Amino acid sequence: MYEPVIGLEIHLAMKTKSKMFCACPADSFGQEANSSTCPVCLGLPGSLPTINYEAIEKALMFSLALNCQVPDITQFHRKNYYYPDSPYNYQISQFDKPVGEHGFIDLSNGRKIGITRCHVENDAGRSVHPAYANYSLVDLNRAGAPLIEMVTEPDLRDPEDAREFLQKVRAIAQALGVSDANPEEGKMRADVNVSVRLPGEPFGTKVEVKNLNSFKSVQRSLEHEIKRQSRILEDGGSIKQATLGWDEGGQKTYLMRTKEEAADYRYFPEPDLPPMQIGQNWLEAIKAKTPELPDLKLARYLAAGIREYDAQILAFDHQLASFLDEVLKHYSEDAQAVANWLNGDITGYLNAEAKPLQTTSLSPEALAKLLKLIDTNTISGKIAKDILPELMQGADPEKLIAERGLSQVTDSSEIEALIESVLAENPELVERVKANPKAINALLGQVMKASKGKANPEIVRSALSKKLAI
Ligand SMILES: [Zn+2]
């Protein structure tokens, strides 16, 4: 049985106000092509880059969160290669003095995944290939936008682990505000390296699968490659080093190019940018303002009484975690109940509507109110579930309940009257329950129905038992 050896290379589009080396906006999503550009990011002669302090600070914060060692001096290098949508003919990247090295992330199964390095560089523009034309267009709005590239050690042994690793990276980047890390918008892209071997043997020949833009495609492409490579080796063949693409429709890899010798990028120190001294003071200041990391959130949620399974989901989903924290400010009685709603009905609603939480109008206060209304027996859990879709659209639960008269009936004389009429209408059922008290649920159901779901079931149950002397 062959064992896979997996490494990842992840690019994160950084969330900064301006680009890496000029004052143009870093995020020009939806802008007219080439409108967010200036002489610097267009690479015009005579223009000079300046380092974006915010980007370096966020990259250092991210490196520290990944347990990286941060060198005393960080420096930019020119990585020389030609690319049609990169106006410089080189990329300003980092070489031997990146912002972080030798970090790690712990997976939930206890496996430690090494992070070789984290470095900062600028993004390229975008080529557009109009279907109607035999030419291509170049949009340089993205050119010069800041990127973090992180490379892992070949420590992953399972496609599922690769997926968890990506989820953790995304959660950390989002919690720190370093990147939206949203694969759907191209703000998190991954390349995977994968080979197979018999356990204990040296590493096999690896292939690289490029430009995977969802966690699912990372996992699927790995599963596909592991099967493909294992089959070739079982048949006595050998793996050829190659760069592959992923065919989403066909769910299979395809050959992009077989690898020649490693590219020589002729790195040399960027002459227009001085090396940066980082210093302990700056690092301490960064540590002091680092927001709570997902691992600490997880510990806090467990301590608040949320079950492990739910706490894991919530701590590593930035949107859900932020929402949960807001709800807990207004309702701390039962954190598990909040978790149940978030991971249950609310996630169900979001999946059905294919919407992220932040695009709905559900407010943390409204969910807190709803939970209090259940706790005080003002409404039943069933009514709460029924009105959730309206809460997701911004309704206030207290108003809604008052307007519709959805309050639970707890008034015993009202319940008494309901019971009287149900008993009068169902004499046979009454006899059956008297003979077999376990059948009381059938009567209870009738009373609940008569109350249109609003009677408090506990009060009904005890009133019924008393009435029938069972
Ligand atoms: Zn610019």
mmCIF file of C-alpha atoms in Angstrom, residues 119-444:
data_model
loop_
_atom_site.group_PDB
_atom_site.id
_atom_site.type_symbol
_atom_site.label_atom_id
_atom_site.label_comp_id
_atom_site.label_asym_id
_atom_site.label_seq_id
_atom_site.Cartn_x
_atom_site.Cartn_y
_atom_site.Cartn_z
ATOM 1 C CA HIS A 119 7.565 35.548 2.315
ATOM 2 C CA VAL A 120 6.086 38.703 0.843
ATOM 3 C CA GLU A 121 5.957 39.496 -2.875
ATOM 4 C CA ASN A 122 3.906 41.398 -5.396
ATOM 5 C CA ASP A 123 1.163 39.895 -7.531
ATOM 6 C CA ALA A 124 1.009 39.962 -11.314
ATOM 7 C CA GLY A 125 -1.807 41.493 -13.360
ATOM 8 C CA ARG A 126 -4.434 39.495 -15.164
ATOM 9 C CA SER A 127 -4.611 38.405 -18.779
ATOM 10 C CA VAL A 128 -8.060 38.434 -20.283
ATOM 11 C CA HIS A 129 -8.794 36.259 -23.292
ATOM 12 C CA PRO A 130 -12.001 37.489 -24.947
ATOM 13 C CA ALA A 131 -13.885 34.678 -26.666
ATOM 14 C CA TYR A 132 -14.668 36.871 -29.687
ATOM 15 C CA ALA A 133 -11.075 37.899 -30.434
ATOM 16 C CA ASN A 134 -7.793 36.384 -31.534
ATOM 17 C CA TYR A 135 -5.873 38.590 -29.117
ATOM 18 C CA SER A 136 -5.502 38.886 -25.342
ATOM 19 C CA LEU A 137 -5.925 41.906 -23.089
ATOM 20 C CA VAL A 138 -3.965 42.786 -19.990
ATOM 21 C CA ASP A 139 -5.473 44.323 -16.841
ATOM 22 C CA LEU A 140 -2.824 45.583 -14.413
ATOM 23 C CA ASN A 141 -5.162 46.516 -11.550
ATOM 24 C CA ARG A 142 -3.865 43.557 -9.549
ATOM 25 C CA ALA A 143 -0.219 44.100 -10.546
ATOM 26 C CA GLY A 144 1.767 45.037 -7.464
ATOM 27 C CA ALA A 145 -0.882 43.904 -4.961
ATOM 28 C CA PRO A 146 0.731 42.332 -1.884
ATOM 29 C CA LEU A 147 0.877 38.556 -1.531
ATOM 30 C CA ILE A 148 2.091 36.224 1.168
ATOM 31 C CA GLU A 149 3.506 32.970 -0.085
ATOM 32 C CA MET A 150 3.914 30.145 2.389
ATOM 33 C CA VAL A 151 5.547 26.803 1.697
ATOM 34 C CA THR A 152 5.171 23.715 3.868
ATOM 35 C CA GLU A 153 7.542 20.859 4.510
ATOM 36 C CA PRO A 154 6.490 17.570 2.859
ATOM 37 C CA ASP A 155 4.830 16.560 6.144
ATOM 38 C CA LEU A 156 1.258 15.910 5.053
ATOM 39 C CA ARG A 157 0.278 12.267 4.550
ATOM 40 C CA ASP A 158 -3.394 12.474 3.741
ATOM 41 C CA PRO A 159 -5.630 14.630 1.467
ATOM 42 C CA GLU A 160 -7.999 15.159 4.416
ATOM 43 C CA ASP A 161 -5.077 16.566 6.453
ATOM 44 C CA ALA A 162 -4.246 18.914 3.581
ATOM 45 C CA ARG A 163 -7.796 20.196 3.717
ATOM 46 C CA GLU A 164 -7.670 20.726 7.485
ATOM 47 C CA PHE A 165 -4.327 22.497 7.125
ATOM 48 C CA LEU A 166 -5.820 24.893 4.566
ATOM 49 C CA GLN A 167 -8.806 25.527 6.813
ATOM 50 C CA LYS A 168 -6.481 26.401 9.679
ATOM 51 C CA VAL A 169 -4.394 28.729 7.531
ATOM 52 C CA ARG A 170 -7.555 30.432 6.328
ATOM 53 C CA ALA A 171 -8.901 30.802 9.877
ATOM 54 C CA ILE A 172 -5.618 32.303 11.100
ATOM 55 C CA ALA A 173 -5.350 34.721 8.166
ATOM 56 C CA GLN A 174 -8.948 35.847 8.640
ATOM 57 C CA ALA A 175 -8.710 36.149 12.421
ATOM 58 C CA LEU A 176 -5.640 38.377 12.042
ATOM 59 C CA GLY A 177 -7.184 40.426 9.227
ATOM 60 C CA VAL A 178 -4.146 39.542 7.091
ATOM 61 C CA SER A 179 -6.214 38.258 4.174
ATOM 62 C CA ASP A 180 -9.830 37.510 3.331
ATOM 63 C CA ALA A 181 -8.344 34.132 2.319
ATOM 64 C CA ASN A 182 -11.362 33.472 0.185
ATOM 65 C CA PRO A 183 -10.546 30.873 -2.517
ATOM 66 C CA GLU A 184 -13.710 31.748 -4.472
ATOM 67 C CA GLU A 185 -12.413 35.280 -5.037
ATOM 68 C CA GLY A 186 -8.894 34.087 -5.822
ATOM 69 C CA LYS A 187 -7.623 35.441 -2.496
ATOM 70 C CA MET A 188 -6.234 32.067 -1.482
ATOM 71 C CA ARG A 189 -4.647 29.817 -4.094
ATOM 72 C CA ALA A 190 -2.743 26.603 -3.583
ATOM 73 C CA ASP A 191 -0.286 24.468 -5.498
ATOM 74 C CA VAL A 192 0.276 20.943 -4.221
ATOM 75 C CA ASN A 193 3.321 18.693 -4.463
ATOM 76 C CA VAL A 194 2.568 15.014 -4.192
ATOM 77 C CA SER A 195 4.480 11.774 -4.511
ATOM 78 C CA VAL A 196 3.880 8.245 -3.241
ATOM 79 C CA ARG A 197 6.219 5.710 -1.676
ATOM 80 C CA LEU A 198 6.174 2.478 0.275
ATOM 81 C CA PRO A 199 6.319 3.364 3.988
ATOM 82 C CA GLY A 200 9.902 3.721 5.156
ATOM 83 C CA GLU A 201 11.301 4.152 1.629
ATOM 84 C CA PRO A 202 12.860 7.437 0.415
ATOM 85 C CA PHE A 203 10.551 10.040 -1.158
ATOM 86 C CA GLY A 204 9.287 9.170 -4.645
ATOM 87 C CA THR A 205 9.298 11.477 -7.669
ATOM 88 C CA LYS A 206 6.822 14.286 -7.091
ATOM 89 C CA VAL A 207 4.484 16.099 -9.397
ATOM 90 C CA GLU A 208 3.087 19.565 -8.863
ATOM 91 C CA VAL A 209 -0.584 20.413 -9.380
ATOM 92 C CA LYS A 210 -0.956 24.151 -9.980
ATOM 93 C CA ASN A 211 -3.553 26.812 -9.243
ATOM 94 C CA LEU A 212 -6.140 25.012 -7.167
ATOM 95 C CA ASN A 213 -8.830 27.465 -6.210
ATOM 96 C CA SER A 214 -10.928 25.557 -3.712
ATOM 97 C CA PHE A 215 -10.258 23.284 -0.743
ATOM 98 C CA LYS A 216 -12.336 20.635 -2.425
ATOM 99 C CA SER A 217 -10.200 20.688 -5.571
ATOM 100 C CA VAL A 218 -7.043 20.380 -3.453
ATOM 101 C CA GLN A 219 -8.467 17.299 -1.782
ATOM 102 C CA ARG A 220 -9.857 15.760 -4.990
ATOM 103 C CA SER A 221 -6.715 16.395 -7.040
ATOM 104 C CA LEU A 222 -4.605 14.782 -4.322
ATOM 105 C CA GLU A 223 -6.882 11.748 -4.146
ATOM 106 C CA HIS A 224 -6.740 11.459 -7.918
ATOM 107 C CA GLU A 225 -2.923 11.771 -8.076
ATOM 108 C CA ILE A 226 -2.354 9.283 -5.259
ATOM 109 C CA LYS A 227 -4.454 6.704 -7.098
ATOM 110 C CA ARG A 228 -2.848 7.449 -10.465
ATOM 111 C CA GLN A 229 0.712 7.278 -9.170
ATOM 112 C CA SER A 230 0.079 4.143 -7.094
ATOM 113 C CA ARG A 231 -1.381 2.378 -10.129
ATOM 114 C CA ILE A 232 1.641 3.269 -12.300
ATOM 115 C CA LEU A 233 4.070 1.980 -9.665
ATOM 116 C CA GLU A 234 2.043 -1.210 -9.086
ATOM 117 C CA ASP A 235 2.275 -1.861 -12.814
ATOM 118 C CA GLY A 236 6.052 -1.532 -12.632
ATOM 119 C CA GLY A 237 6.164 1.916 -14.235
ATOM 120 C CA SER A 238 7.835 5.074 -12.994
ATOM 121 C CA ILE A 239 6.567 8.580 -12.224
ATOM 122 C CA LYS A 240 7.801 11.448 -14.363
ATOM 123 C CA GLN A 241 8.385 14.786 -12.704
ATOM 124 C CA ALA A 242 5.791 17.153 -14.152
ATOM 125 C CA THR A 243 3.582 20.163 -13.615
ATOM 126 C CA LEU A 244 -0.094 19.344 -13.844
ATOM 127 C CA GLY A 245 -3.349 21.232 -13.983
ATOM 128 C CA TRP A 246 -6.689 20.181 -12.479
ATOM 129 C CA ASP A 247 -9.696 19.599 -14.685
ATOM 130 C CA GLU A 248 -12.644 20.517 -12.474
ATOM 131 C CA GLY A 249 -15.254 19.147 -14.867
ATOM 132 C CA GLY A 250 -13.513 15.827 -15.481
ATOM 133 C CA GLN A 251 -12.192 15.602 -11.872
ATOM 134 C CA LYS A 252 -8.743 14.587 -13.113
ATOM 135 C CA THR A 253 -5.267 16.062 -13.488
ATOM 136 C CA TYR A 254 -3.798 16.881 -16.892
ATOM 137 C CA LEU A 255 -0.243 17.453 -18.028
ATOM 138 C CA MET A 256 0.859 21.095 -18.382
ATOM 139 C CA ARG A 257 4.576 20.519 -18.819
ATOM 140 C CA THR A 258 7.210 17.966 -17.929
ATOM 141 C CA LYS A 259 9.834 19.532 -15.802
ATOM 142 C CA GLU A 260 13.056 20.647 -17.353
ATOM 143 C CA GLU A 261 15.830 21.571 -14.918
ATOM 144 C CA ALA A 262 14.882 23.957 -12.110
ATOM 145 C CA ALA A 263 14.357 27.498 -13.381
ATOM 146 C CA ASP A 264 17.210 29.896 -12.689
ATOM 147 C CA TYR A 265 15.599 33.140 -11.559
ATOM 148 C CA ARG A 266 18.934 34.938 -11.069
ATOM 149 C CA TYR A 267 17.817 36.362 -7.732
ATOM 150 C CA PHE A 268 19.676 39.465 -6.648
ATOM 151 C CA PRO A 269 18.971 42.032 -3.913
ATOM 152 C CA GLU A 270 16.448 44.646 -5.039
ATOM 153 C CA PRO A 271 18.661 47.743 -5.458
ATOM 154 C CA ASP A 272 15.740 50.189 -5.017
ATOM 155 C CA LEU A 273 14.682 48.877 -1.602
ATOM 156 C CA PRO A 274 16.952 48.779 1.436
ATOM 157 C CA PRO A 275 16.953 45.757 3.773
ATOM 158 C CA MET A 276 14.654 46.255 6.759
ATOM 159 C CA GLN A 277 15.791 45.895 10.324
ATOM 160 C CA ILE A 278 12.923 44.343 12.264
ATOM 161 C CA GLY A 279 14.034 44.467 15.860
ATOM 162 C CA GLN A 280 12.586 43.073 19.068
ATOM 163 C CA ASN A 281 10.568 46.205 19.893
ATOM 164 C CA TRP A 282 8.591 46.031 16.711
ATOM 165 C CA LEU A 283 7.913 42.317 17.174
ATOM 166 C CA GLU A 284 6.735 42.897 20.751
ATOM 167 C CA ALA A 285 4.392 45.659 19.554
ATOM 168 C CA ILE A 286 3.007 43.316 16.880
ATOM 169 C CA LYS A 287 2.485 40.515 19.406
ATOM 170 C CA ALA A 288 0.672 42.920 21.707
ATOM 171 C CA LYS A 289 -1.871 43.843 19.052
ATOM 172 C CA THR A 290 -2.336 40.359 17.568
ATOM 173 C CA PRO A 291 -6.041 39.402 17.790
ATOM 174 C CA GLU A 292 -7.070 36.148 19.425
ATOM 175 C CA LEU A 293 -5.921 33.151 17.353
ATOM 176 C CA PRO A 294 -8.273 30.272 16.475
ATOM 177 C CA ASP A 295 -6.484 27.823 18.817
ATOM 178 C CA LEU A 296 -7.112 30.153 21.753
ATOM 179 C CA LYS A 297 -10.710 30.630 20.655
ATOM 180 C CA LEU A 298 -11.092 26.862 20.684
ATOM 181 C CA ALA A 299 -9.801 26.669 24.263
ATOM 182 C CA ARG A 300 -12.130 29.489 25.305
ATOM 183 C CA TYR A 301 -15.169 27.825 23.712
ATOM 184 C CA LEU A 302 -14.405 24.508 25.410
ATOM 185 C CA ALA A 303 -14.077 26.307 28.731
ATOM 186 C CA ALA A 304 -17.447 27.992 28.109
ATOM 187 C CA GLY A 305 -19.017 24.534 27.910
ATOM 188 C CA ILE A 306 -19.258 24.072 24.138
ATOM 189 C CA ARG A 307 -18.751 20.487 23.037
ATOM 190 C CA GLU A 308 -15.483 19.662 21.235
ATOM 191 C CA TYR A 309 -17.151 18.909 17.891
ATOM 192 C CA ASP A 310 -19.015 22.223 17.768
ATOM 193 C CA ALA A 311 -16.130 24.224 19.229
ATOM 194 C CA GLN A 312 -13.783 22.978 16.474
ATOM 195 C CA ILE A 313 -16.170 24.066 13.734
ATOM 196 C CA LEU A 314 -16.806 27.471 15.285
ATOM 197 C CA ALA A 315 -13.230 28.346 16.278
ATOM 198 C CA PHE A 316 -11.919 27.675 12.774
ATOM 199 C CA ASP A 317 -14.644 29.557 10.949
ATOM 200 C CA HIS A 318 -13.908 33.239 11.346
ATOM 201 C CA GLN A 319 -17.423 34.474 10.502
ATOM 202 C CA LEU A 320 -19.183 32.038 12.813
ATOM 203 C CA ALA A 321 -16.675 32.664 15.600
ATOM 204 C CA SER A 322 -17.070 36.455 15.405
ATOM 205 C CA PHE A 323 -20.838 36.068 15.434
ATOM 206 C CA LEU A 324 -20.760 33.635 18.356
ATOM 207 C CA ASP A 325 -18.597 36.048 20.368
ATOM 208 C CA GLU A 326 -21.096 38.851 19.780
ATOM 209 C CA VAL A 327 -24.047 36.656 20.814
ATOM 210 C CA LEU A 328 -22.221 35.606 23.989
ATOM 211 C CA LYS A 329 -21.905 39.276 24.983
ATOM 212 C CA HIS A 330 -25.721 39.410 25.207
ATOM 213 C CA TYR A 331 -26.444 35.834 26.210
ATOM 214 C CA SER A 332 -23.938 33.832 28.229
ATOM 215 C CA GLU A 333 -26.379 31.479 29.965
ATOM 216 C CA ASP A 334 -25.860 28.519 27.648
ATOM 217 C CA ALA A 335 -23.007 28.724 25.126
ATOM 218 C CA GLN A 336 -23.813 25.244 23.818
ATOM 219 C CA ALA A 337 -27.321 26.391 22.899
ATOM 220 C CA VAL A 338 -25.815 29.211 20.814
ATOM 221 C CA ALA A 339 -23.454 26.695 19.181
ATOM 222 C CA ASN A 340 -26.395 24.399 18.393
ATOM 223 C CA TRP A 341 -28.238 27.187 16.620
ATOM 224 C CA LEU A 342 -25.163 28.341 14.685
ATOM 225 C CA ASN A 343 -24.046 24.879 13.574
ATOM 226 C CA GLY A 344 -27.583 23.581 13.141
ATOM 227 C CA ASP A 345 -30.499 25.654 11.875
ATOM 228 C CA ILE A 346 -28.499 28.747 10.915
ATOM 229 C CA THR A 347 -25.878 26.831 8.930
ATOM 230 C CA GLY A 348 -28.722 24.840 7.370
ATOM 231 C CA TYR A 349 -30.396 28.057 6.301
ATOM 232 C CA LEU A 350 -27.132 29.483 4.902
ATOM 233 C CA ASN A 351 -26.411 26.301 2.939
ATOM 234 C CA ALA A 352 -29.918 26.223 1.511
ATOM 235 C CA GLU A 353 -29.682 29.876 0.473
ATOM 236 C CA ALA A 354 -26.010 29.550 -0.596
ATOM 237 C CA LYS A 355 -25.191 32.688 1.393
ATOM 238 C CA PRO A 356 -22.435 33.535 3.858
ATOM 239 C CA LEU A 357 -23.612 34.649 7.309
ATOM 240 C CA GLN A 358 -22.420 38.237 6.938
ATOM 241 C CA THR A 359 -24.664 38.861 3.922
ATOM 242 C CA THR A 360 -27.796 38.077 5.965
ATOM 243 C CA SER A 361 -29.471 40.548 8.308
ATOM 244 C CA LEU A 362 -29.419 38.291 11.349
ATOM 245 C CA SER A 363 -28.049 40.265 14.265
ATOM 246 C CA PRO A 364 -26.302 38.700 17.269
ATOM 247 C CA GLU A 365 -28.763 40.587 19.508
ATOM 248 C CA ALA A 366 -31.729 38.969 17.744
ATOM 249 C CA LEU A 367 -30.336 35.474 18.260
ATOM 250 C CA ALA A 368 -29.599 36.284 21.921
ATOM 251 C CA LYS A 369 -33.189 37.512 22.349
ATOM 252 C CA LEU A 370 -34.556 34.376 20.710
ATOM 253 C CA LEU A 371 -32.606 32.156 23.114
ATOM 254 C CA LYS A 372 -33.870 34.139 26.100
ATOM 255 C CA LEU A 373 -37.445 33.821 24.841
ATOM 256 C CA ILE A 374 -37.012 30.038 24.717
ATOM 257 C CA ASP A 375 -35.391 29.930 28.161
ATOM 258 C CA THR A 376 -38.245 31.902 29.752
ATOM 259 C CA ASN A 377 -40.802 29.626 28.072
ATOM 260 C CA THR A 378 -42.211 32.606 26.198
ATOM 261 C CA ILE A 379 -41.975 30.601 22.980
ATOM 262 C CA SER A 380 -41.402 26.958 22.226
ATOM 263 C CA GLY A 381 -38.326 25.678 20.383
ATOM 264 C CA LYS A 382 -40.624 24.785 17.509
ATOM 265 C CA ILE A 383 -41.898 28.367 17.134
ATOM 266 C CA ALA A 384 -38.300 29.619 17.387
ATOM 267 C CA LYS A 385 -37.303 27.424 14.445
ATOM 268 C CA ASP A 386 -40.354 28.550 12.499
ATOM 269 C CA ILE A 387 -39.479 32.239 12.773
ATOM 270 C CA LEU A 388 -35.735 31.842 12.111
ATOM 271 C CA PRO A 389 -35.987 32.613 8.356
ATOM 272 C CA GLU A 390 -37.563 35.971 9.240
ATOM 273 C CA LEU A 391 -34.835 36.674 11.768
ATOM 274 C CA MET A 392 -32.279 35.959 9.044
ATOM 275 C CA GLN A 393 -33.950 38.787 7.131
ATOM 276 C CA GLY A 394 -33.620 41.211 9.999
ATOM 277 C CA ALA A 395 -36.852 40.728 11.980
ATOM 278 C CA ASP A 396 -36.843 41.355 15.716
ATOM 279 C CA PRO A 397 -38.045 38.235 17.554
ATOM 280 C CA GLU A 398 -39.886 40.097 20.344
ATOM 281 C CA LYS A 399 -41.838 42.231 17.883
ATOM 282 C CA LEU A 400 -42.626 39.257 15.679
ATOM 283 C CA ILE A 401 -43.965 37.235 18.595
ATOM 284 C CA ALA A 402 -46.087 40.112 19.884
ATOM 285 C CA GLU A 403 -47.509 40.875 16.422
ATOM 286 C CA ARG A 404 -48.410 37.268 15.650
ATOM 287 C CA GLY A 405 -49.469 36.252 19.147
ATOM 288 C CA LEU A 406 -46.901 33.441 19.143
ATOM 289 C CA SER A 407 -46.271 33.501 22.890
ATOM 290 C CA GLN A 408 -46.491 30.181 24.551
ATOM 291 C CA VAL A 409 -49.679 29.586 26.513
ATOM 292 C CA THR A 410 -48.607 29.022 30.103
ATOM 293 C CA ASP A 411 -51.830 30.256 31.682
ATOM 294 C CA SER A 412 -53.203 27.138 33.374
ATOM 295 C CA SER A 413 -56.883 28.066 32.960
ATOM 296 C CA GLU A 414 -56.394 28.456 29.216
ATOM 297 C CA ILE A 415 -54.596 25.118 29.063
ATOM 298 C CA GLU A 416 -57.304 23.563 31.226
ATOM 299 C CA ALA A 417 -59.934 24.678 28.736
ATOM 300 C CA LEU A 418 -57.971 23.229 25.819
ATOM 301 C CA ILE A 419 -57.602 19.923 27.642
ATOM 302 C CA GLU A 420 -61.327 19.778 28.452
ATOM 303 C CA SER A 421 -62.304 20.139 24.830
ATOM 304 C CA VAL A 422 -59.705 17.634 23.573
ATOM 305 C CA LEU A 423 -60.815 15.061 26.172
ATOM 306 C CA ALA A 424 -64.462 15.597 25.242
ATOM 307 C CA GLU A 425 -63.685 15.086 21.552
ATOM 308 C CA ASN A 426 -61.551 11.961 22.020
ATOM 309 C CA PRO A 427 -63.289 9.626 24.464
ATOM 310 C CA GLU A 428 -61.717 6.474 22.962
ATOM 311 C CA LEU A 429 -58.221 7.917 23.203
ATOM 312 C CA VAL A 430 -58.895 8.847 26.818
ATOM 313 C CA GLU A 431 -59.809 5.220 27.621
ATOM 314 C CA ARG A 432 -56.656 3.990 25.896
ATOM 315 C CA VAL A 433 -54.446 6.361 27.862
ATOM 316 C CA LYS A 434 -56.113 5.369 31.128
ATOM 317 C CA ALA A 435 -55.346 1.720 30.298
ATOM 318 C CA ASN A 436 -51.821 2.501 29.113
ATOM 319 C CA PRO A 437 -50.363 5.761 30.509
ATOM 320 C CA LYS A 438 -47.518 5.593 27.948
ATOM 321 C CA ALA A 439 -50.010 6.584 25.268
ATOM 322 C CA ILE A 440 -50.281 10.042 26.845
ATOM 323 C CA ASN A 441 -48.206 11.523 24.023
ATOM 324 C CA ALA A 442 -51.101 11.036 21.608
ATOM 325 C CA LEU A 443 -53.319 13.224 23.809
ATOM 326 C CA LEU A 444 -50.517 15.686 24.388
#
